[in-house]
PDB file of C-alpha atoms in Angstrom:
ATOM      1  CA  MET A   1       0.082   0.100   0.321  1.00  0.00           C
ATOM      2  CA  LEU A   2       1.233   3.516  -0.956  1.00  0.00           C
ATOM      3  CA  LEU A   3       0.092   6.207   1.314  1.00  0.00           C
ATOM      4  CA  VAL A   4       0.881   9.881   0.243  1.00  0.00           C
ATOM      5  CA  ASP A   5       0.871  12.661   2.403  1.00  0.00           C
ATOM      6  CA  GLY A   6      -1.246  15.265  -0.134  1.00  0.00           C
ATOM      7  CA  SER A   7      -1.542  18.135   2.451  1.00  0.00           C
ATOM      8  CA  SER A   8       2.536  17.744   2.819  1.00  0.00           C
ATOM      9  CA  TYR A   9       3.086  17.552  -1.232  1.00  0.00           C
ATOM     10  CA  LEU A  10       0.745  20.731  -2.395  1.00  0.00           C
ATOM     11  CA  TYR A  11       2.351  22.669   0.526  1.00  0.00           C
ATOM     12  CA  ARG A  12       6.095  21.344  -1.042  1.00  0.00           C
ATOM     13  CA  ALA A  13       4.785  21.801  -4.882  1.00  0.00           C
ATOM     14  CA  PHE A  14       3.535  25.358  -3.879  1.00  0.00           C
ATOM     15  CA  HIS A  15       7.100  26.516  -2.532  1.00  0.00           C
ATOM     16  CA  ALA A  16       9.146  24.142  -5.043  1.00  0.00           C
ATOM     17  CA  MET A  17       7.573  25.750  -8.873  1.00  0.00           C
ATOM     18  CA  PRO A  18       7.674  29.243  -9.777  1.00  0.00           C
ATOM     19  CA  ASP A  19       4.862  31.595  -9.851  1.00  0.00           C
ATOM     20  CA  LEU A  20       2.858  30.021 -13.176  1.00  0.00           C
ATOM     21  CA  ARG A  21      -0.297  31.201 -14.123  1.00  0.00           C
ATOM     22  CA  SER A  22      -3.176  30.216 -16.645  1.00  0.00           C
ATOM     23  CA  PRO A  23      -3.400  33.037 -19.778  1.00  0.00           C
ATOM     24  CA  GLU A  24      -6.276  34.397 -17.225  1.00  0.00           C
ATOM     25  CA  GLY A  25      -4.114  34.912 -14.330  1.00  0.00           C
ATOM     26  CA  PHE A  26      -4.897  31.881 -12.345  1.00  0.00           C
ATOM     27  CA  PRO A  27      -2.240  30.095 -10.116  1.00  0.00           C
ATOM     28  CA  THR A  28      -1.177  26.572 -11.204  1.00  0.00           C
ATOM     29  CA  GLY A  29       2.829  26.284  -9.838  1.00  0.00           C
ATOM     30  CA  ALA A  30       1.328  23.738  -7.466  1.00  0.00           C
ATOM     31  CA  ILE A  31      -0.867  21.827  -9.785  1.00  0.00           C
ATOM     32  CA  HIS A  32       1.990  20.812 -11.991  1.00  0.00           C
ATOM     33  CA  GLY A  33       4.010  19.693  -9.126  1.00  0.00           C
ATOM     34  CA  MET A  34       1.689  18.048  -7.410  1.00  0.00           C
ATOM     35  CA  VAL A  35       0.916  16.386 -11.283  1.00  0.00           C
ATOM     36  CA  ALA A  36       4.805  15.682 -11.456  1.00  0.00           C
ATOM     37  CA  MET A  37       5.240  14.609  -7.857  1.00  0.00           C
ATOM     38  CA  MET A  38       1.994  12.106  -7.816  1.00  0.00           C
ATOM     39  CA  THR A  39       3.290  10.703 -11.506  1.00  0.00           C
ATOM     40  CA  TRP A  40       6.856  10.345 -10.452  1.00  0.00           C
ATOM     41  CA  MET A  41       5.677   8.171  -7.194  1.00  0.00           C
ATOM     42  CA  ARG A  42       3.168   6.080  -9.383  1.00  0.00           C
ATOM     43  CA  GLU A  43       5.947   4.897 -11.716  1.00  0.00           C
ATOM     44  CA  ARG A  44       8.651   4.445  -8.967  1.00  0.00           C
ATOM     45  CA  TYR A  45       6.594   2.760  -6.375  1.00  0.00           C
ATOM     46  CA  PRO A  46       3.895   0.488  -8.191  1.00  0.00           C
ATOM     47  CA  ALA A  47       1.227  -0.852  -5.537  1.00  0.00           C
ATOM     48  CA  ALA A  48      -1.759  -2.535  -5.581  1.00  0.00           C
ATOM     49  CA  HIS A  49      -3.277  -0.397  -2.959  1.00  0.00           C
ATOM     50  CA  ALA A  50      -2.764   3.717  -2.970  1.00  0.00           C
ATOM     51  CA  ALA A  51      -4.431   6.675  -2.065  1.00  0.00           C
ATOM     52  CA  CYS A  52      -3.653  10.525  -1.451  1.00  0.00           C
ATOM     53  CA  VAL A  53      -4.726  11.941   1.443  1.00  0.00           C
ATOM     54  CA  PHE A  54      -5.156  15.331   2.156  1.00  0.00           C
ATOM     55  CA  ASP A  55      -6.403  17.711   5.363  1.00  0.00           C
ATOM     56  CA  ALA A  56      -9.911  18.586   5.319  1.00  0.00           C
ATOM     57  CA  PRO A  57     -10.725  22.113   5.651  1.00  0.00           C
ATOM     58  CA  GLY A  58     -11.859  23.752   9.348  1.00  0.00           C
ATOM     59  CA  LYS A  59     -11.092  22.404  12.748  1.00  0.00           C
ATOM     60  CA  THR A  60      -9.820  19.206  13.903  1.00  0.00           C
ATOM     61  CA  PHE A  61     -10.610  17.356  17.210  1.00  0.00           C
ATOM     62  CA  ARG A  62      -7.250  18.760  18.596  1.00  0.00           C
ATOM     63  CA  ASP A  63      -8.505  22.535  17.863  1.00  0.00           C
ATOM     64  CA  ASP A  64     -11.493  20.987  20.619  1.00  0.00           C
ATOM     65  CA  TRP A  65      -8.453  19.737  22.998  1.00  0.00           C
ATOM     66  CA  TYR A  66      -6.302  22.757  22.850  1.00  0.00           C
ATOM     67  CA  PRO A  67      -7.781  26.490  21.147  1.00  0.00           C
ATOM     68  CA  GLU A  68      -3.716  27.433  20.222  1.00  0.00           C
ATOM     69  CA  TYR A  69      -2.963  24.390  18.350  1.00  0.00           C
ATOM     70  CA  LYS A  70      -1.107  25.856  15.601  1.00  0.00           C
ATOM     71  CA  ALA A  71      -2.251  29.765  16.464  1.00  0.00           C
ATOM     72  CA  GLN A  72       1.515  30.380  15.345  1.00  0.00           C
ATOM     73  CA  ARG A  73       1.380  28.736  11.932  1.00  0.00           C
ATOM     74  CA  ALA A  74       1.081  31.538   9.281  1.00  0.00           C
ATOM     75  CA  PRO A  75      -2.065  31.208   7.278  1.00  0.00           C
ATOM     76  CA  MET A  76      -2.361  29.123   3.890  1.00  0.00           C
ATOM     77  CA  PRO A  77      -1.291  31.679   1.110  1.00  0.00           C
ATOM     78  CA  ASP A  78      -4.412  32.758  -1.054  1.00  0.00           C
ATOM     79  CA  ASP A  79      -2.562  31.354  -4.271  1.00  0.00           C
ATOM     80  CA  LEU A  80      -2.014  28.035  -2.816  1.00  0.00           C
ATOM     81  CA  ARG A  81      -5.975  27.472  -1.171  1.00  0.00           C
ATOM     82  CA  ALA A  82      -6.899  28.359  -4.927  1.00  0.00           C
ATOM     83  CA  GLN A  83      -5.121  25.333  -6.386  1.00  0.00           C
ATOM     84  CA  ILE A  84      -6.420  22.635  -3.662  1.00  0.00           C
ATOM     85  CA  GLU A  85      -9.825  21.829  -5.496  1.00  0.00           C
ATOM     86  CA  PRO A  86      -7.882  21.827  -8.633  1.00  0.00           C
ATOM     87  CA  ILE A  87      -4.765  19.733  -7.339  1.00  0.00           C
ATOM     88  CA  HIS A  88      -7.742  16.923  -5.706  1.00  0.00           C
ATOM     89  CA  GLU A  89      -9.472  17.089  -9.017  1.00  0.00           C
ATOM     90  CA  ALA A  90      -5.643  16.314 -11.270  1.00  0.00           C
ATOM     91  CA  VAL A  91      -5.114  13.606  -8.536  1.00  0.00           C
ATOM     92  CA  ARG A  92      -8.129  11.820  -9.114  1.00  0.00           C
ATOM     93  CA  LEU A  93      -7.997  12.113 -12.824  1.00  0.00           C
ATOM     94  CA  LEU A  94      -4.296  10.406 -12.206  1.00  0.00           C
ATOM     95  CA  GLY A  95      -6.265   7.555 -10.868  1.00  0.00           C
ATOM     96  CA  TRP A  96      -5.377   8.224  -7.068  1.00  0.00           C
ATOM     97  CA  PRO A  97      -8.245   7.879  -4.636  1.00  0.00           C
ATOM     98  CA  VAL A  98      -8.052  11.393  -2.648  1.00  0.00           C
ATOM     99  CA  LEU A  99      -9.119  11.466   0.613  1.00  0.00           C
ATOM    100  CA  VAL A 100      -9.837  14.186   2.761  1.00  0.00           C
ATOM    101  CA  PRO A 101     -11.757  12.946   5.826  1.00  0.00           C
ATOM    102  CA  PRO A 102     -13.032  16.261   7.974  1.00  0.00           C
ATOM    103  CA  GLY A 103     -12.373  16.916  11.745  1.00  0.00           C
ATOM    104  CA  ILE A 104      -9.120  15.173  11.440  1.00  0.00           C
ATOM    105  CA  GLU A 105      -5.458  15.849   9.769  1.00  0.00           C
ATOM    106  CA  ALA A 106      -4.321  14.085   6.891  1.00  0.00           C
ATOM    107  CA  ASP A 107      -1.371  12.517   9.446  1.00  0.00           C
ATOM    108  CA  ASP A 108      -4.477  11.129  11.452  1.00  0.00           C
ATOM    109  CA  ALA A 109      -6.157   9.224   8.499  1.00  0.00           C
ATOM    110  CA  ILE A 110      -2.520   7.860   7.017  1.00  0.00           C
ATOM    111  CA  GLY A 111      -1.749   6.759  10.804  1.00  0.00           C
ATOM    112  CA  THR A 112      -5.262   4.385  10.827  1.00  0.00           C
ATOM    113  CA  LEU A 113      -4.594   3.310   6.974  1.00  0.00           C
ATOM    114  CA  ALA A 114      -1.433   2.187   8.056  1.00  0.00           C
ATOM    115  CA  ARG A 115      -1.705   0.024  11.045  1.00  0.00           C
ATOM    116  CA  ARG A 116      -4.830  -1.498   9.280  1.00  0.00           C
ATOM    117  CA  ALA A 117      -2.907  -2.255   6.320  1.00  0.00           C
ATOM    118  CA  ALA A 118      -0.166  -3.458   8.617  1.00  0.00           C
ATOM    119  CA  GLU A 119      -2.466  -5.349  10.291  1.00  0.00           C
ATOM    120  CA  GLU A 120      -4.014  -7.394   7.688  1.00  0.00           C
ATOM    121  CA  GLY A 121      -0.329  -7.989   6.491  1.00  0.00           C
ATOM    122  CA  HIS A 122       0.226  -5.314   3.839  1.00  0.00           C
ATOM    123  CA  ARG A 123       3.389  -3.706   3.529  1.00  0.00           C
ATOM    124  CA  VAL A 124       3.077   0.220   3.629  1.00  0.00           C
ATOM    125  CA  LEU A 125       5.072   2.545   2.014  1.00  0.00           C
ATOM    126  CA  ILE A 126       4.156   6.671   3.011  1.00  0.00           C
ATOM    127  CA  SER A 127       5.687   9.553   1.553  1.00  0.00           C
ATOM    128  CA  THR A 128       5.728  12.433   3.133  1.00  0.00           C
ATOM    129  CA  GLY A 129       8.270  15.236   4.250  1.00  0.00           C
ATOM    130  CA  ASP A 130       6.510  15.246   7.666  1.00  0.00           C
ATOM    131  CA  LYS A 131       9.007  13.846  10.069  1.00  0.00           C
ATOM    132  CA  ASP A 132       6.019  13.194  13.012  1.00  0.00           C
ATOM    133  CA  LEU A 133       5.015  10.021  10.973  1.00  0.00           C
ATOM    134  CA  ALA A 134       8.089   8.843  11.846  1.00  0.00           C
ATOM    135  CA  GLN A 135       6.152   7.238  14.518  1.00  0.00           C
ATOM    136  CA  LEU A 136       4.140   5.171  12.630  1.00  0.00           C
ATOM    137  CA  VAL A 137       7.522   2.491  11.350  1.00  0.00           C
ATOM    138  CA  THR A 138       7.187  -0.649  11.927  1.00  0.00           C
ATOM    139  CA  PRO A 139       8.875  -3.636  10.339  1.00  0.00           C
ATOM    140  CA  GLN A 140       5.891  -3.641   7.924  1.00  0.00           C
ATOM    141  CA  VAL A 141       5.236   0.479   7.866  1.00  0.00           C
ATOM    142  CA  SER A 142       8.165   2.477   6.083  1.00  0.00           C
ATOM    143  CA  LEU A 143       8.369   6.316   5.152  1.00  0.00           C
ATOM    144  CA  ILE A 144       9.863   7.725   1.860  1.00  0.00           C
ATOM    145  CA  ASN A 145      10.551  11.250   1.549  1.00  0.00           C
ATOM    146  CA  THR A 146      11.267  12.179  -2.190  1.00  0.00           C
ATOM    147  CA  MET A 147      12.526  15.538  -1.562  1.00  0.00           C
ATOM    148  CA  SER A 148      15.500  14.014  -0.229  1.00  0.00           C
ATOM    149  CA  LYS A 149      18.003  12.991  -3.439  1.00  0.00           C
ATOM    150  CA  PRO A 150      18.339  10.273  -3.656  1.00  0.00           C
ATOM    151  CA  PRO A 151      14.868   9.868  -1.725  1.00  0.00           C
ATOM    152  CA  GLU A 152      15.277   8.501   1.914  1.00  0.00           C
ATOM    153  CA  VAL A 153      13.755   5.681   2.577  1.00  0.00           C
ATOM    154  CA  LEU A 154      13.272   5.208   6.423  1.00  0.00           C
ATOM    155  CA  ASP A 155      12.279   1.559   8.049  1.00  0.00           C
ATOM    156  CA  GLU A 156      12.651   1.124  12.059  1.00  0.00           C
ATOM    157  CA  ALA A 157      17.097   1.081  11.999  1.00  0.00           C
ATOM    158  CA  GLY A 158      17.423   4.365   9.308  1.00  0.00           C
ATOM    159  CA  VAL A 159      14.571   6.162  11.855  1.00  0.00           C
ATOM    160  CA  LEU A 160      16.718   5.278  14.709  1.00  0.00           C
ATOM    161  CA  ALA A 161      19.857   6.364  12.743  1.00  0.00           C
ATOM    162  CA  LYS A 162      18.372   9.527  11.872  1.00  0.00           C
ATOM    163  CA  PHE A 163      16.520  10.719  15.089  1.00  0.00           C
ATOM    164  CA  GLY A 164      18.286   8.870  17.728  1.00  0.00           C
ATOM    165  CA  VAL A 165      15.421   6.981  18.900  1.00  0.00           C
ATOM    166  CA  PRO A 166      13.391   4.073  17.665  1.00  0.00           C
ATOM    167  CA  PRO A 167      10.317   4.779  15.954  1.00  0.00           C
ATOM    168  CA  THR A 168       8.229   3.933  19.232  1.00  0.00           C
ATOM    169  CA  ARG A 169       9.502   6.696  21.463  1.00  0.00           C
TER     170      ARG A 169
END
């Protein structure tokens, strides 16, 4: 199973690409970047099951637990916000299931999917730049950071070597 952290990817695409625009002035850089990254992943890491998971707009349960959750984080740039729905549609057109579960973050859905798939005997590869997801690594679950050159794949030993603690810690 291949799980892509779509929220991580769209920020990467937005910041990595130039300020591309349609003839009408609509921003398209993140869309182009997402299409390229999703195509690259599918070609190099084919899987029987795959999904691209995005954060849903609005609050999550963490906001209820801690009102200052992410209060210091800068708001999403308007040019990126305008590209979210077209990105979802482009990813779907590439053949990827798109998940946008309300009330939780993409990380939470990825964690649940990875754990359930591993329990059912699947090997799972999670593509993200989010180091928080290293806690999900098990003998059945690995992470890949495609922004590293070459792409960095972390298994349990890799998490220990990189962070100095095992994934369970």
